[in-house]
PDB file of C-alpha atoms in Angstrom:
ATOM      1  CA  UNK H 265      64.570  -4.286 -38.281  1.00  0.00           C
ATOM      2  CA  UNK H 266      62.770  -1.384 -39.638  1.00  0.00           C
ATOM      3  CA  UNK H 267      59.366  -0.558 -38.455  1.00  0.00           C
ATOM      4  CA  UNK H 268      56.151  -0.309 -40.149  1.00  0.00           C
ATOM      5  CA  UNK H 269      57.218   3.015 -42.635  1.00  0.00           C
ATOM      6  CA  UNK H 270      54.333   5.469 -43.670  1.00  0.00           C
ATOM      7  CA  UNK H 271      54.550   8.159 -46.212  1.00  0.00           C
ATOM      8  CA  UNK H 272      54.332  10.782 -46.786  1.00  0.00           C
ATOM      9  CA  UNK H 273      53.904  11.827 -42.999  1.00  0.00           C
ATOM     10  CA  UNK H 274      52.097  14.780 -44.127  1.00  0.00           C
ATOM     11  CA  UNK H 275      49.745  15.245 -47.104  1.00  0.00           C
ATOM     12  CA  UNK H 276      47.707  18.172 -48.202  1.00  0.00           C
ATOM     13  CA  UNK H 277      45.322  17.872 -50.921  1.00  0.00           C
ATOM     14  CA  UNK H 278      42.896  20.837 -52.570  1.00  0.00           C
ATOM     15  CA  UNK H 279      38.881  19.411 -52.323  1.00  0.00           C
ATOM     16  CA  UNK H 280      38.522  17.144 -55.544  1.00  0.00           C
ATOM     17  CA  UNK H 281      42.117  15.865 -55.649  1.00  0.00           C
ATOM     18  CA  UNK H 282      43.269  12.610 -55.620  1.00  0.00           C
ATOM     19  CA  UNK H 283      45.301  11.466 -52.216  1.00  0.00           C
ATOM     20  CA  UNK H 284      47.623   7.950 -51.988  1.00  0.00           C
ATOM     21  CA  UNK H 285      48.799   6.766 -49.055  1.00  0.00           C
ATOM     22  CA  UNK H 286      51.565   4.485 -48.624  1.00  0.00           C
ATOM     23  CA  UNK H 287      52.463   1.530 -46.451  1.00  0.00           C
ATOM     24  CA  UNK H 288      55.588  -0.635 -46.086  1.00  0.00           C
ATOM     25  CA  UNK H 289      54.877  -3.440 -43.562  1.00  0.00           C
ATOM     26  CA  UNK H 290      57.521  -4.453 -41.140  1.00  0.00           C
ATOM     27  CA  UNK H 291      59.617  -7.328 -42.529  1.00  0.00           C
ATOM     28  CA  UNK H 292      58.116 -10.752 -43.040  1.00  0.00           C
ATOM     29  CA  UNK H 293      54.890  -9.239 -42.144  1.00  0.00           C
ATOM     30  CA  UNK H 294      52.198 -10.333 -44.947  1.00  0.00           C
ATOM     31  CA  UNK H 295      49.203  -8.896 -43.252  1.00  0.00           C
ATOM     32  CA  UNK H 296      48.371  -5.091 -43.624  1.00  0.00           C
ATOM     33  CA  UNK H 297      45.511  -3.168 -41.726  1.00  0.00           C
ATOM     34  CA  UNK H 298      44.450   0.524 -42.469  1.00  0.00           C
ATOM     35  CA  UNK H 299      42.933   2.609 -39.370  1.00  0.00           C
ATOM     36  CA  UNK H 300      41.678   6.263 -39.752  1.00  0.00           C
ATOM     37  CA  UNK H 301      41.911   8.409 -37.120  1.00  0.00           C
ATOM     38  CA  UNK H 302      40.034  11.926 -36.275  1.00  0.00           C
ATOM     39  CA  UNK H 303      41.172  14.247 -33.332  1.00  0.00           C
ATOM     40  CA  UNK H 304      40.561  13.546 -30.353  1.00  0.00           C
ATOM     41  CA  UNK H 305      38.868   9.889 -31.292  1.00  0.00           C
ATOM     42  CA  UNK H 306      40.085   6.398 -31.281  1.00  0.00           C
ATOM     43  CA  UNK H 307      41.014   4.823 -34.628  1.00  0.00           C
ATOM     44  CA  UNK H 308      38.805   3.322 -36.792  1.00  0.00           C
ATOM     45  CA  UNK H 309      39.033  -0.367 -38.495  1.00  0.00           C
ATOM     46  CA  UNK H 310      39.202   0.734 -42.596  1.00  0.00           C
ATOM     47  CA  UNK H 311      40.195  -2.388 -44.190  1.00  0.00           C
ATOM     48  CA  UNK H 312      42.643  -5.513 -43.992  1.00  0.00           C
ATOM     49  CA  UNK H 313      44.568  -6.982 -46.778  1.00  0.00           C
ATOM     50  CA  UNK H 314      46.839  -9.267 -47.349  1.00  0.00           C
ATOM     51  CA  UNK H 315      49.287  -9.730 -50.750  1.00  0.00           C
ATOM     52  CA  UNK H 316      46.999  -8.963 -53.455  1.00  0.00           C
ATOM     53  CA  UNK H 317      44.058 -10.004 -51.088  1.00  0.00           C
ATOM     54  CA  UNK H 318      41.211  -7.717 -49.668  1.00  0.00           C
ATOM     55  CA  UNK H 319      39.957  -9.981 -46.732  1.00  0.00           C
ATOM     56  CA  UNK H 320      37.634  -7.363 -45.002  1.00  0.00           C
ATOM     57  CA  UNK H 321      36.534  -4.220 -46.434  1.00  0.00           C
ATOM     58  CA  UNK H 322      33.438  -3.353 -43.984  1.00  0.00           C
ATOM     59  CA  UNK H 323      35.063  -0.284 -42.594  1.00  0.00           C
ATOM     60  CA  UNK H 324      36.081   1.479 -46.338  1.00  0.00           C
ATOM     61  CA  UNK H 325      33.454   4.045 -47.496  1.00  0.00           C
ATOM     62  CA  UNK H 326      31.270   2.849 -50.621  1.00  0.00           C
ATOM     63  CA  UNK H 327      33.337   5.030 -52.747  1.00  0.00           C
ATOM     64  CA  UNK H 328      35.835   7.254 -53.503  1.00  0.00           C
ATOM     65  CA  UNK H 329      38.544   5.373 -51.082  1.00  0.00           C
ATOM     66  CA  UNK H 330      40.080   1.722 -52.324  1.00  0.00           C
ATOM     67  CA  UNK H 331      43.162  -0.072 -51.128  1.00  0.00           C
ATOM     68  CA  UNK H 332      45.567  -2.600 -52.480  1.00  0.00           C
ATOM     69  CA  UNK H 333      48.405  -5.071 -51.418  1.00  0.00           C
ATOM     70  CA  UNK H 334      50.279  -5.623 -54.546  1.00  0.00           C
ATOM     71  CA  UNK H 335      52.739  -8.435 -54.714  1.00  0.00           C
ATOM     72  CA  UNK H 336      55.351  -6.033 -55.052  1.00  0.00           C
ATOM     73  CA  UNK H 337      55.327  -3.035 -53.312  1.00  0.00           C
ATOM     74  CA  UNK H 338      53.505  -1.092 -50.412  1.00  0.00           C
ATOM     75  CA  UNK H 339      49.945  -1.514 -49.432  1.00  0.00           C
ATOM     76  CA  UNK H 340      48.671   1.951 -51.188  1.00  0.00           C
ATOM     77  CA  UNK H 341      45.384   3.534 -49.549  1.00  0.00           C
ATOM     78  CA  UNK H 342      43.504   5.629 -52.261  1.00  0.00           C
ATOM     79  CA  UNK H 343      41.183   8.025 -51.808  1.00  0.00           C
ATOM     80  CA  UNK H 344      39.587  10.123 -55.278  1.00  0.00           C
ATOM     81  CA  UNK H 345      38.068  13.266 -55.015  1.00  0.00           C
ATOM     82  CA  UNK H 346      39.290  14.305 -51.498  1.00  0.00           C
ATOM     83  CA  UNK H 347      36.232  16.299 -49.596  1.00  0.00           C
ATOM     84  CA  UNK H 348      37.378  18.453 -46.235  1.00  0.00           C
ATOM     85  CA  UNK H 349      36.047  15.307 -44.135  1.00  0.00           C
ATOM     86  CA  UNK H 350      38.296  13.088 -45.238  1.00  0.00           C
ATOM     87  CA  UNK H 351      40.894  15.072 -42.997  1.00  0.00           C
ATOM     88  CA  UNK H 352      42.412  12.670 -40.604  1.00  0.00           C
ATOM     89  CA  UNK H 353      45.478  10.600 -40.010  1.00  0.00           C
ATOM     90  CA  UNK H 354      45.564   7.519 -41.526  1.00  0.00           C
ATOM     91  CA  UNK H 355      47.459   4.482 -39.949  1.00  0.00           C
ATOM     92  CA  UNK H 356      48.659   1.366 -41.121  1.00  0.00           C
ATOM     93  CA  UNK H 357      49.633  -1.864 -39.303  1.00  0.00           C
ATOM     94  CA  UNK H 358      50.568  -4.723 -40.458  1.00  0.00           C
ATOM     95  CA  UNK H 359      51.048  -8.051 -38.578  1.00  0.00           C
ATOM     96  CA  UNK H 360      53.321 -11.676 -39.413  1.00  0.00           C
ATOM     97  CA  UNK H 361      51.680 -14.913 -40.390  1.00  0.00           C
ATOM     98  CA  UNK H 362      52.775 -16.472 -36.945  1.00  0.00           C
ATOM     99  CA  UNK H 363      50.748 -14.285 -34.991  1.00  0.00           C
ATOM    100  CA  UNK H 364      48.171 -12.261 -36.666  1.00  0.00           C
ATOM    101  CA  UNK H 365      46.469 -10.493 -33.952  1.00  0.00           C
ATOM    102  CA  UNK H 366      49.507  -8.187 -32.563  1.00  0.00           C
ATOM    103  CA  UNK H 367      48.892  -4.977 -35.258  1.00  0.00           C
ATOM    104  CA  UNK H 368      52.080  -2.625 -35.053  1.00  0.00           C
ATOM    105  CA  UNK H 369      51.525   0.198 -36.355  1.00  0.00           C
ATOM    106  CA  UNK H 370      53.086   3.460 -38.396  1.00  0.00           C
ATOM    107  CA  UNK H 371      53.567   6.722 -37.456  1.00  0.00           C
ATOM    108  CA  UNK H 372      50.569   7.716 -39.570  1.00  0.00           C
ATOM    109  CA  UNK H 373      50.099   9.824 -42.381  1.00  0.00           C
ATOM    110  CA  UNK H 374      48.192  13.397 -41.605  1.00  0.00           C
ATOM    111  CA  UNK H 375      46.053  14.455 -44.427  1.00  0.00           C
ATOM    112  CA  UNK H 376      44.558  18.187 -44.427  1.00  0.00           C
ATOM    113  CA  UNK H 377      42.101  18.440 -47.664  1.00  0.00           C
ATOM    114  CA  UNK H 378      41.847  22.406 -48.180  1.00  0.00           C
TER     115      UNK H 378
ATOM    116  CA  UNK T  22      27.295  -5.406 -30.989  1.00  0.00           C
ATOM    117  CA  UNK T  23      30.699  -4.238 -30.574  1.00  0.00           C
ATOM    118  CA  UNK T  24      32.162  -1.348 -28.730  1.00  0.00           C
ATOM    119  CA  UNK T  25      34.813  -0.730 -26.639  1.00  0.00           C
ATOM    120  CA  UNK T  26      34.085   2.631 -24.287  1.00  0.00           C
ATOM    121  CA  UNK T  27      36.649   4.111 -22.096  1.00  0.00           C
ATOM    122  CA  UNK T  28      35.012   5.320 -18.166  1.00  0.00           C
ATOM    123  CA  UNK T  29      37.347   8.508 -18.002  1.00  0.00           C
ATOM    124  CA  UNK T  30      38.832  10.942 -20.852  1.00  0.00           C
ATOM    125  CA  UNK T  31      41.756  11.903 -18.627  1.00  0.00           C
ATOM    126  CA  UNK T  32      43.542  10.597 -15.543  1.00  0.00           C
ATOM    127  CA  UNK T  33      46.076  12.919 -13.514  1.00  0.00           C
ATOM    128  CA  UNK T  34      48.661  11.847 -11.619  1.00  0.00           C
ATOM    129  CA  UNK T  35      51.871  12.369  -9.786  1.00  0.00           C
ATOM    130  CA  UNK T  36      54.870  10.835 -10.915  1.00  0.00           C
ATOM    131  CA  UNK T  37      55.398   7.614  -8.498  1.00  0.00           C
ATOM    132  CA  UNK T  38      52.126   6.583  -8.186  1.00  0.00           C
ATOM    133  CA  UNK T  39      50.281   3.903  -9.980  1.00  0.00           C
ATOM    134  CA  UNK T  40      48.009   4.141 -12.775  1.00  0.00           C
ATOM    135  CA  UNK T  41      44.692   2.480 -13.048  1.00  0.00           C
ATOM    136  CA  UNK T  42      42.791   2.945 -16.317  1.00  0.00           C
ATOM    137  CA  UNK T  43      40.224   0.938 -17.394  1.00  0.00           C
ATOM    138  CA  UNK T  44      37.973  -0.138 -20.425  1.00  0.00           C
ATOM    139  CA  UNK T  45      34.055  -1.387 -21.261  1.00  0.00           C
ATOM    140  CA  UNK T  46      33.692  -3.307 -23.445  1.00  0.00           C
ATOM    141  CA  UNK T  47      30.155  -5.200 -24.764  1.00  0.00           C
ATOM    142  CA  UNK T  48      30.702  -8.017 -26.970  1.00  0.00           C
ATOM    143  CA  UNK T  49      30.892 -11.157 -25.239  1.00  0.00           C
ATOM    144  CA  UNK T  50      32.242 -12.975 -28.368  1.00  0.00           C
ATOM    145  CA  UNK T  51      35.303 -10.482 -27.763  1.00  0.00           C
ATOM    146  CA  UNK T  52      38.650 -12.889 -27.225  1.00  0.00           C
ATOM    147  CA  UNK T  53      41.290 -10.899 -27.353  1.00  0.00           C
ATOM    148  CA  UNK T  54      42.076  -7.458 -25.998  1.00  0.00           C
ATOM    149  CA  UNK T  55      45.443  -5.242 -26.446  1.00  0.00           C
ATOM    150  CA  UNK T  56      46.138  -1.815 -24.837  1.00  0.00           C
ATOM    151  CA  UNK T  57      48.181   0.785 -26.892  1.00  0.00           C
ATOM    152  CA  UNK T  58      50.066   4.032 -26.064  1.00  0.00           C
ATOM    153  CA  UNK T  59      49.839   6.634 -28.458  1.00  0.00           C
ATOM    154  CA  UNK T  60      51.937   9.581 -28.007  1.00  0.00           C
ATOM    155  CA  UNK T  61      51.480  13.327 -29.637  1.00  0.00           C
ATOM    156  CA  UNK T  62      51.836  12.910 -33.371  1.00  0.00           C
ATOM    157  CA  UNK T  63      52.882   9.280 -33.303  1.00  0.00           C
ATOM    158  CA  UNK T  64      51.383   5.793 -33.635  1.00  0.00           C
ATOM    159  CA  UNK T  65      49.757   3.589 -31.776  1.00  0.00           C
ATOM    160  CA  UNK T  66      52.878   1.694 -29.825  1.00  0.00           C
ATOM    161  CA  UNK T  67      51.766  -1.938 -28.475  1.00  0.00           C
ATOM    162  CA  UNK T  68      51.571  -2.811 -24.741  1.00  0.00           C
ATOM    163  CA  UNK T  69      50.400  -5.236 -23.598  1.00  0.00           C
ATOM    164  CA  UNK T  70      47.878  -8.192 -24.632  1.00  0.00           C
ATOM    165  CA  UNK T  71      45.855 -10.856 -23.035  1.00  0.00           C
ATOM    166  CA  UNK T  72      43.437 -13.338 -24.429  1.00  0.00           C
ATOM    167  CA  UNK T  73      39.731 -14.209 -23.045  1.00  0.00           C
ATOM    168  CA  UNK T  74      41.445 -17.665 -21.266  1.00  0.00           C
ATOM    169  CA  UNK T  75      43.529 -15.584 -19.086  1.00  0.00           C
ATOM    170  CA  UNK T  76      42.504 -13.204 -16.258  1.00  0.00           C
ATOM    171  CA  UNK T  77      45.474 -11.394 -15.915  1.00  0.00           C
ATOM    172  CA  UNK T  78      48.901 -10.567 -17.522  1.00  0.00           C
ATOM    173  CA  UNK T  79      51.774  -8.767 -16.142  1.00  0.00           C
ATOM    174  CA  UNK T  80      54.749  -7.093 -18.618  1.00  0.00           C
ATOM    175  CA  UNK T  81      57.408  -4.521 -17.653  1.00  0.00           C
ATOM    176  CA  UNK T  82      55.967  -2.044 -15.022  1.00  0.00           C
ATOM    177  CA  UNK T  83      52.132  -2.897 -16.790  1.00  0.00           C
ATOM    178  CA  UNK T  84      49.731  -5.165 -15.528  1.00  0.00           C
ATOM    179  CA  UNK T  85      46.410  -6.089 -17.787  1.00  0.00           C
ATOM    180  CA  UNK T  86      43.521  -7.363 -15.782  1.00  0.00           C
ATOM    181  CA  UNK T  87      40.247  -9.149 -17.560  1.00  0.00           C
ATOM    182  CA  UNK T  88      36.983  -9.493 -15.530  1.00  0.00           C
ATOM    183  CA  UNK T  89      34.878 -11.331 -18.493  1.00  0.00           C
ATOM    184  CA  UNK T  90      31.750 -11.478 -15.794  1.00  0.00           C
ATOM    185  CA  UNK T  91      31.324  -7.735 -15.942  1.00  0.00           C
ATOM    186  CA  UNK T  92      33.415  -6.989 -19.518  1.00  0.00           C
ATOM    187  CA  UNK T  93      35.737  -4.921 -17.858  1.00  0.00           C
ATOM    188  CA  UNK T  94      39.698  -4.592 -18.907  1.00  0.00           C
ATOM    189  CA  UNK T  95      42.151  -2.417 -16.958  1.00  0.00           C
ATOM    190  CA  UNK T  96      45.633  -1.477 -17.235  1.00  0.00           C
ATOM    191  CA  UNK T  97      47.902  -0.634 -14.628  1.00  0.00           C
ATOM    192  CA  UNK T  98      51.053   1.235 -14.624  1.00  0.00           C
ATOM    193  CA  UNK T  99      53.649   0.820 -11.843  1.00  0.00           C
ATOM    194  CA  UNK T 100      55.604   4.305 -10.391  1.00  0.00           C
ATOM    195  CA  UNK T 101      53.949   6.175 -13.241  1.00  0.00           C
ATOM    196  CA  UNK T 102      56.738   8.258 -14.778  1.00  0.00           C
ATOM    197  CA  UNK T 103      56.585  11.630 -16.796  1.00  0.00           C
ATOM    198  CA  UNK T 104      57.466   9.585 -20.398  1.00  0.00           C
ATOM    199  CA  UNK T 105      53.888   7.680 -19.505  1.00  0.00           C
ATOM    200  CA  UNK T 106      52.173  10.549 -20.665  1.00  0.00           C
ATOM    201  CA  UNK T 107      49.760   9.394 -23.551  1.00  0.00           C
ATOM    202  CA  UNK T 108      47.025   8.719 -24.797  1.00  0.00           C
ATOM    203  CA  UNK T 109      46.222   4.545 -23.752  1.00  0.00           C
ATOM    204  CA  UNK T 110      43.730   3.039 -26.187  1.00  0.00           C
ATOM    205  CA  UNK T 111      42.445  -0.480 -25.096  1.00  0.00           C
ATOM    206  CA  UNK T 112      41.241  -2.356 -28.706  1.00  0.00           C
ATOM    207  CA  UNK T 113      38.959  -5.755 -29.107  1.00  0.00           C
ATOM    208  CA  UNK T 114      39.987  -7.680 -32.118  1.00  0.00           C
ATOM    209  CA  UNK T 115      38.241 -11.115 -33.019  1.00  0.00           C
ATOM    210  CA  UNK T 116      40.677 -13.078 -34.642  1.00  0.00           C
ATOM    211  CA  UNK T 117      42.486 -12.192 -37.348  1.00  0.00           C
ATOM    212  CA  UNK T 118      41.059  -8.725 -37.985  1.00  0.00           C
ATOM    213  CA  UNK T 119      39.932  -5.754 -37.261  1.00  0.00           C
ATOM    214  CA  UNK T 120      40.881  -3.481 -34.181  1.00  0.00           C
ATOM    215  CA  UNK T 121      38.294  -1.795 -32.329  1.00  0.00           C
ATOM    216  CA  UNK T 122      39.322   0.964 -30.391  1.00  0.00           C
ATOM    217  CA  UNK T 123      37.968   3.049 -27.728  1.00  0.00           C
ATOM    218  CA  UNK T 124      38.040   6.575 -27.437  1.00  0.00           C
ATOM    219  CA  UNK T 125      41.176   6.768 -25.441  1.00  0.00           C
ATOM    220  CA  UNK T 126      42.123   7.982 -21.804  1.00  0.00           C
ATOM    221  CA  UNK T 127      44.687  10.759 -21.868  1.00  0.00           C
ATOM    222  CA  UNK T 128      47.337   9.762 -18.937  1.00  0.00           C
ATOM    223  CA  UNK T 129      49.153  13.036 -17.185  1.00  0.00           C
ATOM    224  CA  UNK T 130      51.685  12.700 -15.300  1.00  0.00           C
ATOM    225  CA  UNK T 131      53.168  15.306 -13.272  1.00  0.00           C
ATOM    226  CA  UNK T 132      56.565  16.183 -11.339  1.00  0.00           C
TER     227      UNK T 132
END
């Protein structure tokens, strides 16, 4: 059974670009959480979704960055007009319906915005 | 409000011995607490859990111990071993949600 999958694991992006992130929950998992991460610190709660769902956006920036769950797909994290502090590695989890608090997570994607 | 604060930023220690590292954390509405290892360049790998009802929780080698009087959480490791070398992130979650993390205790182990 295939893990939570990430991609790309490494992402670099000129200031201004646009960056998308990409999350395939494990299988049979319908809940997906983004975390950011900055070196040296512990993650940081972004947002939770479920299929086509945002339940809790309080940890997203006001703008720039959205996410969605689509029915089909991966969870995609967006993020327009990359600045040099959104540099971080960005971590998905996703957990099943049975038991929603155990997150497993990716191995993270690593963005570097030049 | 919520927070989850780690006492020490590193721990040494030599391979065989036991680990002790522990975890603040402030919300008393907090019922549910999880420890992850993170290794260099990888996720966050689960541990170990334990919910607010229970005081203690032993898995393979790991023991999780929950002192809601004084919101402390600590993990121990049993005959620490080289491959225990990590970073070990206890996290708060209420419910179904969010995560929140410390800052992490880096764990070395040496020969």
């Amino acid at each position: 059974n295939a893990g939570v999958m990430q991609n790309p694991r490494h992402l670099v992006r000129r200031r201004g670009q646009e960056a998308r992130l990409r999350c395939s929950p494990m299988k049979g998992h319908s809940h997906v959480y983004w975390y950011r991460q900055l070196p040296e610190e512990g993650l940081k709660f972004m947002v939770y979704l479920q299929k086509e769902n945002i339940i809790d956006e309080s940890g997203m920036p006001k703008e720039r960055f959205s996410a969605e769950f689509p029915k089909e797909g991966p969870s995609i994290l967006r993020i327009q007009q990359v600045v040099r502090g959104d540099s971080a590695a960005y971590f998905c989890a996703s957990s099943p319906w049975t038991d929603q608090d155990i997150q497993y997570f990716g191995a993270g994607t690593r963005l570097s915005v030049l | 409000g919520e927070s989850v604060g780690l006492h020490l930023p590193t721990l040494s220690v030599q391979e065989g011995d036991n680990s002790i590292i522990n975890c603040a954390y402030s919300n008393s509405a907090s019922d549910y607490f999880i420890w992850y290892k993170q290794e260099s360049g990888k996720g966050p790998q689960f541990i170990i859990d334990i919910r607010s009802n229970m005081d203690k929780r032993q898995g393979q080698r790991v023991t999780v111990l929950l002192n809601k009087t004084v919101k402390h959480l600590s993990l121990q490791i049993a005959a620490t071993q080289p491959g225990d070398s990590a970073v070990y992130f206890c996290a708060d979650s209420k419910g179904f949600q969010k995560l929140v993390f410390g800052t992490g205790t880096r764990l070395l182990v040496s020969p």
